[in-house]
Coordinates of C-alpha atoms and ligand atoms in Angstrom, one line a residue:
X23 CA 17.0 13.5 -14.2
X24 CA 15.5 17.0 -14.8
X25 CA 12.8 17.8 -12.3
X26 CA 10.0 19.9 -13.8
X27 CA 7.1 20.5 -11.5
X28 CA 3.8 20.1 -13.3
X29 CA 0.5 20.7 -11.5
X30 CA -2.7 19.2 -12.8
X31 CA -5.6 21.0 -11.4
X32 CA -8.8 19.2 -10.1
X33 CA -10.6 20.0 -13.3
X34 CA -8.0 18.4 -15.5
X35 CA -8.0 15.0 -13.9
X36 CA -10.7 12.5 -13.0
X37 CA -9.9 11.6 -9.3
X38 CA -12.8 12.4 -7.0
X39 CA -12.5 12.5 -3.2
X40 CA -15.3 9.9 -3.2
X41 CA -12.9 7.3 -4.7
X42 CA -10.5 7.7 -1.8
X43 CA -11.2 5.4 1.3
X44 CA -12.7 7.2 4.3
X45 CA -9.7 6.2 6.4
X46 CA -7.2 7.7 4.1
X47 CA -9.1 10.8 3.9
X48 CA -9.2 11.0 7.7
X49 CA -5.4 10.7 7.8
X50 CA -4.9 13.4 5.1
X51 CA -7.4 15.8 6.8
X52 CA -5.9 15.5 10.1
X53 CA -2.3 16.1 8.9
X54 CA -3.4 19.1 6.9
X55 CA -5.4 20.5 9.7
X56 CA -2.3 20.2 12.0
X57 CA -0.5 22.4 9.4
X58 CA 1.5 19.7 7.6
X59 CA 1.6 18.9 4.0
X60 CA -0.4 15.8 3.1
X61 CA -0.5 13.9 -0.2
X62 CA -1.9 10.6 -1.4
X63 CA 1.0 9.0 -3.4
X64 CA 2.0 5.8 -5.0
X65 CA -0.3 3.0 -6.2
X66 CA -3.4 4.7 -4.8
X67 CA -3.0 7.8 -7.1
X68 CA -1.8 5.7 -10.1
X69 CA -4.7 3.2 -9.9
X70 CA -7.4 5.8 -9.4
X71 CA -6.1 7.7 -12.5
X72 CA -6.3 4.4 -14.4
X73 CA -9.9 3.8 -13.2
X74 CA -8.8 0.8 -11.1
X75 CA -9.6 0.2 -7.4
X76 CA -6.4 0.7 -5.4
X77 CA -5.2 -2.1 -3.2
X78 CA -4.2 0.3 -0.5
X79 CA -3.6 4.0 0.1
X80 CA -0.2 5.5 0.9
X81 CA 0.3 9.0 2.3
X82 CA 3.3 11.2 2.1
X83 CA 3.9 14.2 4.4
X84 CA 6.6 16.5 5.8
X85 CA 5.6 15.5 9.3
X86 CA 8.3 13.4 11.0
X87 CA 7.3 9.9 12.2
X88 CA 7.3 11.1 15.8
X89 CA 5.0 14.1 14.9
X90 CA 2.7 11.6 13.1
X91 CA 2.6 9.4 16.2
X92 CA 1.6 12.4 18.3
X93 CA -1.4 13.2 16.0
X94 CA -2.8 9.6 15.9
X95 CA -3.6 7.5 18.9
X96 CA -3.9 4.4 16.5
X97 CA -0.4 4.9 15.1
X98 CA 2.5 2.4 15.2
X99 CA 6.0 3.3 14.0
X100 CA 7.6 0.4 12.1
X101 CA 10.8 -0.4 10.2
X102 CA 14.5 0.3 10.8
X103 CA 15.7 0.4 7.2
X104 CA 12.9 2.7 6.3
X105 CA 10.9 4.2 9.3
X106 CA 7.2 4.6 8.6
X107 CA 4.1 5.3 10.5
X108 CA 1.2 2.9 10.2
X109 CA -2.3 4.4 11.2
X110 CA -4.5 1.4 12.1
X111 CA -8.3 1.3 11.5
X112 CA -9.2 -2.3 12.4
X113 CA -7.6 -4.3 9.6
X114 CA -7.2 -1.3 7.4
X115 CA -3.8 0.2 7.5
X116 CA -2.9 3.6 6.1
X117 CA 0.9 3.9 5.6
X118 CA 2.3 7.4 6.2
X119 CA 5.9 8.0 5.0
X120 CA 7.8 11.3 5.7
X121 CA 9.4 12.8 2.5
X122 CA 12.8 11.3 2.0
X123 CA 15.9 13.3 0.9
X124 CA 19.1 12.5 -0.8
X125 CA 22.2 11.3 1.1
X126 CA 24.8 11.0 -1.6
X127 CA 28.3 11.2 -0.2
X128 CA 27.0 11.8 3.3
X129 CA 28.3 9.7 6.1
X130 CA 25.8 9.8 8.8
X131 CA 23.8 7.5 11.1
X132 CA 20.6 7.8 9.1
X133 CA 21.7 6.5 5.8
X134 CA 23.8 3.6 4.6
X135 CA 24.9 1.8 1.4
X136 CA 26.8 -1.5 1.0
X137 CA 29.7 -1.8 -1.5
X138 CA 27.3 -2.8 -4.4
X139 CA 25.5 0.5 -3.9
X140 CA 22.5 -1.1 -2.1
X141 CA 20.7 1.3 0.2
X142 CA 20.7 -0.4 3.6
X143 CA 19.2 2.5 5.6
X144 CA 17.2 5.4 4.4
X145 CA 16.0 7.7 7.0
X146 CA 17.1 11.1 5.7
X147 CA 14.2 13.5 5.5
X148 CA 13.8 16.0 2.7
X149 CA 11.4 18.0 0.5
X150 CA 8.6 16.7 -1.7
X151 CA 10.7 17.1 -4.9
X152 CA 13.4 15.0 -3.3
X153 CA 10.9 12.5 -2.2
X154 CA 9.6 12.2 -5.7
X155 CA 12.9 11.3 -7.3
X156 CA 13.6 8.7 -4.8
X157 CA 10.5 6.7 -5.7
X158 CA 10.9 3.8 -8.2
X159 CA 8.8 4.6 -11.3
X160 CA 7.4 7.7 -12.7
X161 CA 3.8 6.4 -12.5
X162 CA 4.3 5.8 -8.9
X163 CA 5.5 9.3 -8.1
X164 CA 2.3 11.3 -8.5
X165 CA 1.1 13.3 -5.5
X166 CA -2.5 14.0 -4.9
X167 CA -2.7 17.2 -2.8
X168 CA -5.6 17.1 -0.2
X169 CA -5.4 21.0 0.1
X170 CA -6.7 21.7 -3.4
X171 CA -7.3 18.3 -5.1
X172 CA -4.6 18.9 -7.6
X173 CA -2.0 16.4 -8.7
X174 CA 1.7 17.2 -8.7
X175 CA 3.9 15.5 -11.2
X176 CA 7.7 15.9 -11.0
X177 CA 8.8 13.2 -13.3
X178 CA 6.6 12.9 -16.2
X179 CA 4.3 10.2 -14.6
X180 CA 1.1 11.5 -16.2
X181 CA 2.6 11.1 -19.7
X182 CA 3.9 7.7 -18.9
X183 CA 0.5 6.6 -17.6
X184 CA -1.0 7.7 -20.9
X185 CA 1.6 5.9 -23.0
X186 CA 1.4 2.9 -20.7
X187 CA 5.1 3.0 -19.8
X188 CA 7.0 1.7 -16.8
X189 CA 10.0 4.1 -16.6
X190 CA 12.5 4.1 -13.8
X191 CA 13.2 7.5 -12.3
X192 CA 16.8 8.7 -12.6
X193 CA 19.8 6.7 -13.8
X194 CA 18.4 3.2 -14.3
X195 CA 21.6 1.3 -13.3
X196 CA 22.1 3.3 -10.1
X197 CA 18.5 2.8 -9.1
X198 CA 18.5 -0.9 -9.7
X199 CA 21.7 -1.2 -7.8
X200 CA 20.3 0.8 -4.9
X201 CA 17.5 -1.7 -4.6
X202 CA 17.5 -4.7 -6.9
X203 CA 13.9 -5.6 -5.8
X204 CA 12.9 -2.8 -8.2
X205 CA 13.5 -5.2 -11.0
X206 CA 10.8 -7.5 -9.7
X207 CA 8.6 -4.5 -9.1
X208 CA 9.0 -3.4 -12.7
X209 CA 7.8 -6.8 -13.8
X210 CA 4.9 -6.8 -11.4
X211 CA 3.6 -3.4 -12.5
X212 CA 4.1 -4.4 -16.2
X213 CA 2.0 -7.4 -15.6
X214 CA -0.6 -5.8 -13.3
X215 CA -1.1 -2.7 -15.6
X216 CA -0.3 -4.4 -18.9
X217 CA 2.3 -1.7 -19.5
X218 CA 5.6 -1.9 -21.3
X219 CA 9.0 -1.0 -19.9
X220 CA 11.0 1.8 -21.2
X221 CA 14.0 0.6 -23.1
X222 CA 16.7 0.9 -20.4
X223 CA 14.4 0.0 -17.6
X224 CA 13.8 -3.3 -19.6
X225 CA 17.3 -3.9 -20.9
X226 CA 19.2 -3.5 -17.6
X227 CA 17.3 -6.2 -15.8
X228 CA 19.2 -8.8 -17.9
X229 CA 22.6 -7.3 -16.9
X230 CA 21.7 -6.8 -13.2
X231 CA 19.4 -9.7 -12.2
X232 CA 22.3 -11.4 -10.3
X233 CA 22.1 -8.6 -7.7
X234 CA 18.9 -10.2 -6.5
X235 CA 21.0 -12.9 -5.0
X236 CA 22.1 -10.6 -2.2
X237 CA 18.6 -9.7 -1.1
X238 CA 17.4 -11.3 2.1
X239 CA 15.3 -14.4 1.3
X240 CA 12.5 -13.2 3.4
X241 CA 12.0 -10.1 1.4
X242 CA 12.1 -12.1 -1.8
X243 CA 9.4 -14.4 -0.3
X244 CA 7.3 -11.3 0.3
X245 CA 7.8 -10.0 -3.2
X246 CA 6.9 -13.6 -4.6
X247 CA 3.6 -13.4 -2.8
X248 CA 2.9 -10.0 -4.3
X249 CA 3.8 -11.4 -7.8
X250 CA 1.8 -14.5 -7.6
X251 CA -1.0 -13.6 -5.4
X252 CA -1.9 -10.1 -6.6
X253 CA -4.6 -11.3 -9.1
X254 CA -2.4 -11.3 -12.2
X255 CA -0.1 -14.2 -11.3
X256 CA -0.1 -15.9 -14.6
X257 CA 1.0 -12.7 -16.4
X258 CA 3.7 -12.2 -13.9
X259 CA 5.0 -15.8 -14.2
X260 CA 5.4 -15.4 -18.0
X261 CA 7.1 -12.0 -17.7
X262 CA 9.4 -13.2 -15.0
X263 CA 10.4 -16.1 -17.2
X264 CA 11.0 -13.7 -20.2
X265 CA 13.3 -11.7 -18.0
X266 CA 15.1 -14.7 -16.7
X267 CA 14.0 -13.6 -13.1
X268 CA 11.8 -16.6 -12.4
X269 CA 15.1 -18.7 -12.2
X270 CA 16.4 -16.3 -9.5
X271 CA 13.3 -16.9 -7.3
X272 CA 12.5 -20.5 -8.1
X273 CA 15.6 -22.1 -9.7
X274 CA 14.6 -25.6 -8.8
X275 CA 11.2 -25.1 -10.6
X276 CA 12.9 -23.5 -13.6
X277 CA 15.2 -26.5 -13.9
X278 CA 12.2 -28.9 -13.8
X279 CA 10.5 -26.7 -16.5
X280 CA 13.6 -27.1 -18.7
X281 CA 14.1 -30.7 -17.9
X282 CA 14.7 -32.6 -21.0
X283 CA 12.6 -35.8 -20.9
X284 CA 13.3 -37.8 -24.1
X285 CA 13.9 -34.7 -26.1
X286 CA 10.7 -32.7 -25.1
X287 CA 10.4 -30.0 -22.5
X288 CA 8.7 -30.9 -19.3
X289 CA 5.3 -29.8 -20.4
X290 CA 3.3 -31.3 -17.6
X291 CA 5.0 -29.1 -15.0
X292 CA 4.4 -25.9 -17.1
X293 CA 0.7 -26.9 -17.7
X294 CA 0.2 -27.5 -14.1
X295 CA 1.7 -24.2 -13.0
X296 CA -0.2 -22.2 -15.6
X297 CA -3.5 -23.9 -14.6
X298 CA -2.9 -23.3 -10.9
X299 CA -2.1 -19.7 -11.6
X300 CA -5.2 -19.4 -13.7
X301 CA -7.3 -20.8 -10.8
X302 CA -5.6 -18.4 -8.3
X303 CA -6.2 -15.4 -10.5
X304 CA -9.8 -16.4 -11.0
X305 CA -10.3 -17.0 -7.2
X306 CA -8.8 -13.6 -6.4
X307 CA -11.1 -11.9 -9.1
X308 CA -14.2 -13.1 -7.1
X309 CA -12.8 -12.1 -3.8
X310 CA -12.0 -15.7 -2.6
X311 CA -9.0 -16.3 -0.4
X312 CA -5.8 -18.1 -1.5
X313 CA -3.2 -19.8 0.6
X314 CA 0.4 -19.4 -0.8
X315 CA 1.1 -22.9 0.3
X316 CA -1.0 -24.2 -2.5
X317 CA 0.9 -22.5 -5.3
X318 CA 4.2 -23.3 -3.7
X319 CA 3.3 -26.9 -3.5
X320 CA 2.5 -26.7 -7.3
X321 CA 5.7 -25.0 -8.1
X322 CA 7.7 -27.6 -6.3
X323 CA 5.7 -30.7 -7.1
X324 CA 7.7 -31.9 -10.2
X325 CA 11.1 -31.3 -8.5
X326 CA 9.8 -33.2 -5.5
X327 CA 8.8 -36.1 -7.8
X328 CA 12.2 -36.1 -9.3
X329 CA 13.9 -36.2 -5.8
X330 CA 11.4 -38.9 -4.7
X331 CA 12.6 -41.1 -7.6
X332 CA 16.2 -40.6 -6.6
X333 CA 15.4 -41.6 -3.1
X334 CA 13.6 -44.7 -4.4
X335 CA 16.6 -45.5 -6.5
X336 CA 18.7 -45.4 -3.4
X337 CA 16.5 -48.0 -1.8
X338 CA 13.8 -46.1 0.1
X339 CA 10.2 -47.1 0.1
X340 CA 7.5 -45.0 -1.5
X341 CA 6.3 -43.1 1.6
X342 CA 9.8 -42.8 3.0
X343 CA 11.0 -41.4 -0.3
X344 CA 8.1 -38.9 -0.4
X345 CA 9.0 -37.8 3.0
X346 CA 12.7 -37.4 2.3
X347 CA 12.0 -35.6 -1.0
X348 CA 9.6 -33.2 0.5
X349 CA 12.0 -32.2 3.1
X350 CA 14.9 -31.9 0.6
X351 CA 13.0 -29.7 -1.9
X352 CA 11.5 -27.4 0.7
X353 CA 14.9 -26.9 2.4
X354 CA 16.6 -26.2 -1.0
X355 CA 13.9 -23.6 -1.9
X356 CA 14.2 -22.0 1.5
X357 CA 17.6 -20.8 0.4
X358 CA 16.1 -18.6 -2.4
X359 CA 12.8 -17.5 -1.0
X360 CA 12.4 -18.3 2.6
X361 CA 9.3 -20.5 3.3
X362 CA 7.6 -19.9 6.7
X363 CA 7.2 -23.0 8.7
X364 CA 3.4 -22.7 8.8
X365 CA 3.4 -22.9 4.9
X366 CA 5.9 -25.7 4.5
X367 CA 3.7 -27.8 6.9
X368 CA 0.7 -27.3 4.6
X369 CA 2.8 -28.1 1.5
X370 CA 3.8 -31.3 3.0
X371 CA 0.3 -32.2 4.0
X372 CA -0.9 -31.6 0.5
X373 CA 1.8 -33.8 -1.0
X374 CA 1.5 -36.6 1.6
X375 CA -2.3 -36.8 1.1
X376 CA -2.0 -37.5 -2.5
X377 CA -1.3 -41.2 -2.2
X378 CA -4.3 -41.5 0.1
X379 CA -6.6 -39.7 -2.4
X380 CA -5.3 -41.9 -5.3
X381 CA -5.7 -45.1 -3.5
X382 CA -8.5 -44.6 -0.9
X383 CA -9.0 -47.6 1.4
X384 CA -11.9 -48.6 3.5
X385 CA -10.2 -47.9 6.7
X386 CA -8.8 -44.5 6.0
X387 CA -11.0 -42.8 3.4
X388 CA -13.4 -41.1 5.9
X389 CA -10.5 -39.8 8.0
X390 CA -8.9 -38.4 4.8
X391 CA -12.2 -36.6 4.0
X392 CA -12.3 -35.1 7.5
X393 CA -8.7 -34.0 7.3
X394 CA -8.3 -30.3 7.7
X395 CA -6.2 -30.1 4.6
X396 CA -8.6 -32.3 2.5
X397 CA -9.9 -29.4 0.5
X398 CA -6.5 -28.2 -0.6
X399 CA -5.2 -31.8 -1.3
X400 CA -8.4 -32.5 -3.3
X401 CA -7.9 -29.3 -5.4
X402 CA -4.3 -30.5 -6.0
X403 CA -5.5 -33.9 -7.2
X404 CA -8.0 -32.3 -9.6
X405 CA -5.2 -30.1 -11.0
X406 CA -2.9 -33.3 -11.5
X407 CA -5.9 -34.9 -13.3
X408 CA -6.6 -32.0 -15.5
X409 CA -2.9 -31.9 -16.8
X410 CA -3.2 -35.4 -18.0
X411 CA -2.8 -37.9 -15.2
X412 CA -5.8 -39.8 -16.7
X413 CA -5.8 -42.7 -14.2
X414 CA -6.7 -40.2 -11.5
X415 CA -10.1 -39.4 -13.1
X416 CA -12.1 -42.2 -11.4
X417 CA -10.9 -41.1 -8.0
X418 CA -11.4 -37.4 -8.7
X419 CA -14.9 -38.3 -9.5
X420 CA -15.3 -40.4 -6.4
X421 CA -14.0 -37.7 -4.1
X422 CA -16.1 -35.1 -5.8
X423 CA -19.2 -37.3 -5.2
X424 CA -18.6 -38.2 -1.7
X425 CA -18.5 -34.5 -0.6
X426 CA -22.2 -34.1 -1.6
X427 CA -23.4 -37.1 0.5
X428 CA -24.9 -37.5 3.9
X429 CA -22.7 -39.0 6.5
X430 CA -24.5 -42.4 6.2
X431 CA -24.0 -42.5 2.4
X432 CA -20.4 -41.5 2.9
X433 CA -19.9 -44.5 5.2
X434 CA -21.5 -46.8 2.6
X435 CA -19.2 -45.5 -0.1
X436 CA -16.2 -46.2 2.0
X437 CA -17.5 -49.7 2.9
X438 CA -17.4 -50.5 -0.8
X439 CA -13.7 -49.7 -1.1
X440 CA -11.0 -52.3 -0.9
X441 CA -8.6 -52.8 2.0
X442 CA -5.1 -51.5 1.9
X443 CA -2.7 -54.2 0.5
X444 CA -1.1 -56.2 3.4
X445 CA 2.2 -54.6 4.4
X446 CA 5.2 -56.7 5.3
X447 CA 6.6 -56.6 8.7
X448 CA 9.8 -55.0 7.4
X449 CA 7.7 -52.1 5.9
X450 CA 5.8 -51.5 9.1
X451 CA 8.9 -51.2 11.0
X452 CA 10.3 -48.8 8.6
X453 CA 7.1 -46.7 8.4
X454 CA 7.1 -46.5 12.2
X455 CA 10.5 -45.0 12.0
X456 CA 9.4 -42.4 9.5
X457 CA 6.4 -41.2 11.3
X458 CA 8.1 -40.9 14.8
Ligands
ATP527 P1 0.6 -1.8 -5.1 O1 0.3 -1.3 -3.6 O2 -0.5 -1.7 -6.0 O3 1.3 -3.0 -5.0 P2 2.3 0.5 -5.0 O4 2.8 1.4 -6.1 O5 1.4 1.3 -4.0 O6 1.6 -0.7 -5.6 P3 3.8 -0.1 -2.7 O7 4.8 -1.3 -2.4 O8 2.6 0.0 -1.8 O9 3.5 -0.1 -4.2 O10 4.7 1.2 -2.4 C1 4.1 2.5 -2.3 C2 5.0 3.5 -3.1 O11 6.2 3.6 -2.4 C3 5.3 3.1 -4.5 O12 4.3 3.5 -5.4 C4 6.6 3.9 -4.8 O13 6.4 5.2 -5.0 C5 7.3 3.7 -3.4 N1 8.2 2.6 -3.4 C6 7.8 1.3 -2.9 N2 8.9 0.5 -3.0 C7 9.8 1.2 -3.5 C8 11.2 0.8 -3.8 N3 11.7 -0.4 -3.6 N4 12.0 1.9 -4.3 C9 11.5 3.2 -4.5 N5 10.3 3.5 -4.3 C10 9.4 2.5 -3.7
MG528 MG1 0.5 0.5 -2.2

């Protein structure tokens, strides 16, 4: 790729210092005053130029990580594969990266590639030009210079912002091979910004998507969270499916989506996922929190039901089968995007509370209402109802109503419920075995 330095002066662009967070400015000023180069770079510049509020601010400098650490008391150095400085202001983190340089053909202790061309270590420092061409997309490689408020564009990012294009910097194939996660990033930015991919950036995803199979599952989990919990999850979901990348991250869900039930596609699974993503996007838009366990429990609900049926066919009782199926489906998904234990526990609670919500009994309803996972399990029940499980309507209404009542009224509502059907001795013995 030809590098042509293009400087856009302060008068020619619309970023004002006021739009940059106070903490990011503090970091930029201190680096500059200590005699280093200091630039705002990445999503911060891109989003400001698009008139959007940046999620976070990243800084690039010629100061080495140790030099950054000496300048800031609130600094932590992180990462082995890619050493970075984090400057911490309470919960706000400003990421400071030293300019990276090329390491083609070099054999040294700071850089490594594996045999597929994937970069496994990247700590060779370089100049700002070199740093620019090592970034992923042109729109992510614009540098806002704190010295004179100009923007430096080495790769044509300004033009691509105007034409709404996601364009990989350099040779597309090499860059995807270096880091296959860039395919997921391309999709994420296309969805987030409503941009189109440049032809090769687009086409090579279909040829190279298998390379994602070698990426550590923990990193794929982190990327999934960014894809689905960034506030534009529904758009990401559709694009991922168009690019056949959803099946790389969630193959079990993809199989359920394509499941042929008497000649029709499994529409309920699709409707449920779309609805959940809509709800998630809407919550994020108004600043509400979202727990990834909820979406995961939606993604894996239909596969879990299929497994449950298999366990029932093998002779297990309802609850026993639910338990076995939950475990099975989570273990399988864990091999594609790791699922942290704290989340899988919540997923199982959401699923396991569904029978209690569908068939509340006099003895247990109040306890269900007070369960710490009630809210999530109730939202899940509403979602199931809204996609057509019509027999749930009466109980959705009941649980909606009981939440607005006083404790005495709640007890009355529960007293009107029936008892659980008597369980056989054999069942009780088996249930004890499941629980312990
Ligand atoms: P957002 O923060 O809105 O998700 P971003 O563009 O800031 O988007 P980050 O993941 O915060 O994305 O990364 C910051 C910058 O670092 C990117 O804009 C890009 O220049 C560079 N970058 C991040 N990941 C990669 C990668 N895998 N390959 C090359 N460059 C990358
Ligand atoms: Mg960022």
